Amino acid sequence: MTIFEAYNSTKKKLEAAGVKDFVFEAKQIIMHITGFTPTQILTDYNKPLTEFQENNLVAIVHQREVHYPLQYIFGNWDFYGRNFKVGVGVLIPRADTETVVEAALEQVKDINAPKILDLCAGSGCIGITLDLEKSDSEVTLLEKYDEALRYAKENIELNKSKAVALKGDIFEKPQFEDESFDLIVSNPPYISEEEMKYCSPEVKFEPETALFAQDDGLEFYKAIIENYTSILKENGSFCFEVGFKQAEKVANLLKANGFNVKIKNDLNGIGRCVLGTKDNGGN
Ligand SMILES: C[S@@+](CC[C@H](N)C(=O)[O-])C[C@H]1O[C@@H](n2cnc3c(N)ncnc32)[C@H](O)[C@@H]1O
């Protein structure tokens, strides 16, 4: 089977299985099994696959036919131009989350050596990216579950970040001193019971503990605001990723707790990030 034939048959099988981005994925899979760049695939399209490559292709297509996530099959995924290890037990970094990184970087750009805390860190994609993009920052990641924490630590090493990953539960009393952070960023679990029904089949392979939240998806925001406001410095800010239709609700929670609030939209024009800055009486 040539590369060209393999690409076409993969595309067809993925489409038949209901994989949404079957064209993109077929190309990614061929690149993965051959180790070729997009240009090499175009120039060497007539080259036959080795037996090992063909067997690998069959195995990958079978996994995608049952909607096992491509990112878990590859074992890594790109976020903000860097590579992050992923696998069972950790949430796959989403492109939407880059909106939160942009907003967080904007928030700390004029602060000298900002102290940043990433709550519910998962793979560490947010905190590690902030550490590397704002190199004078001091970033701490907090994650409750061991499997996810292991990935955060591996990704710190992989990306040569100086961020520190700690185990902790946001529902418990914080392990940090009062007024010690300039920015607390978080992409917590926020999918409500109602929204579960609309999740893609791939999401069912990701840890429920990374996805779902009680109280109409708001329980983590409420707990973080309650437990972590005192940990923010005088002019410190929260920077939250929020789910579809949650921006106003989270903005209202922050306003009710005395924060000045801004909502940032993602590339689809959906409110994706809510920033709340401590209101210190206009000083
Ligand atoms: C939506 S994922 C976000 C992961 C990562 N920050 C990202 O943007 O890809 C939420 C993360 O919160 C973690 N988590 C769930 N409950 C937690 C808790 N009570 N305290 C701390 N982390 C928690 C999950 O394990 C998961 O890694």
mmCIF file of N, CA and C in Angstrom, residues 168-175 227-228:
data_model
loop_
_atom_site.group_PDB
_atom_site.id
_atom_site.type_symbol
_atom_site.label_atom_id
_atom_site.label_comp_id
_atom_site.label_asym_id
_atom_site.label_seq_id
_atom_site.Cartn_x
_atom_site.Cartn_y
_atom_site.Cartn_z
ATOM 1 N N GLY A 168 -2.747 19.095 45.455
ATOM 2 C CA GLY A 168 -3.635 19.841 46.338
ATOM 3 C C GLY A 168 -5.051 19.854 45.811
ATOM 4 N N ASP A 169 -5.978 20.104 46.731
ATOM 5 C CA ASP A 169 -7.404 20.087 46.416
ATOM 6 C C ASP A 169 -7.964 21.497 46.638
ATOM 7 N N ILE A 170 -8.548 22.061 45.599
ATOM 8 C CA ILE A 170 -9.023 23.457 45.710
ATOM 9 C C ILE A 170 -10.182 23.625 46.702
ATOM 10 N N PHE A 171 -10.801 22.494 47.092
ATOM 11 C CA PHE A 171 -11.900 22.610 48.063
ATOM 12 C C PHE A 171 -11.373 22.671 49.494
ATOM 13 N N GLU A 172 -10.060 22.444 49.646
ATOM 14 C CA GLU A 172 -9.481 22.511 50.996
ATOM 15 C C GLU A 172 -8.774 23.845 51.207
ATOM 16 N N LYS A 173 -8.441 24.107 52.476
ATOM 17 C CA LYS A 173 -7.762 25.369 52.815
ATOM 18 C C LYS A 173 -6.445 25.472 52.020
ATOM 19 N N PRO A 174 -6.194 26.611 51.369
ATOM 20 C CA PRO A 174 -4.974 26.725 50.554
ATOM 21 C C PRO A 174 -3.694 26.544 51.365
ATOM 22 N N GLN A 175 -2.686 25.975 50.707
ATOM 23 C CA GLN A 175 -1.392 25.739 51.345
ATOM 24 C C GLN A 175 -0.435 26.901 51.085
ATOM 25 N N ASN A 227 -12.122 30.342 48.576
ATOM 26 C CA ASN A 227 -10.916 29.895 49.282
ATOM 27 C C ASN A 227 -9.652 30.655 48.904
ATOM 28 N N TYR A 228 -9.611 31.233 47.691
ATOM 29 C CA TYR A 228 -8.335 31.773 47.201
ATOM 30 C C TYR A 228 -8.271 33.295 47.081
#
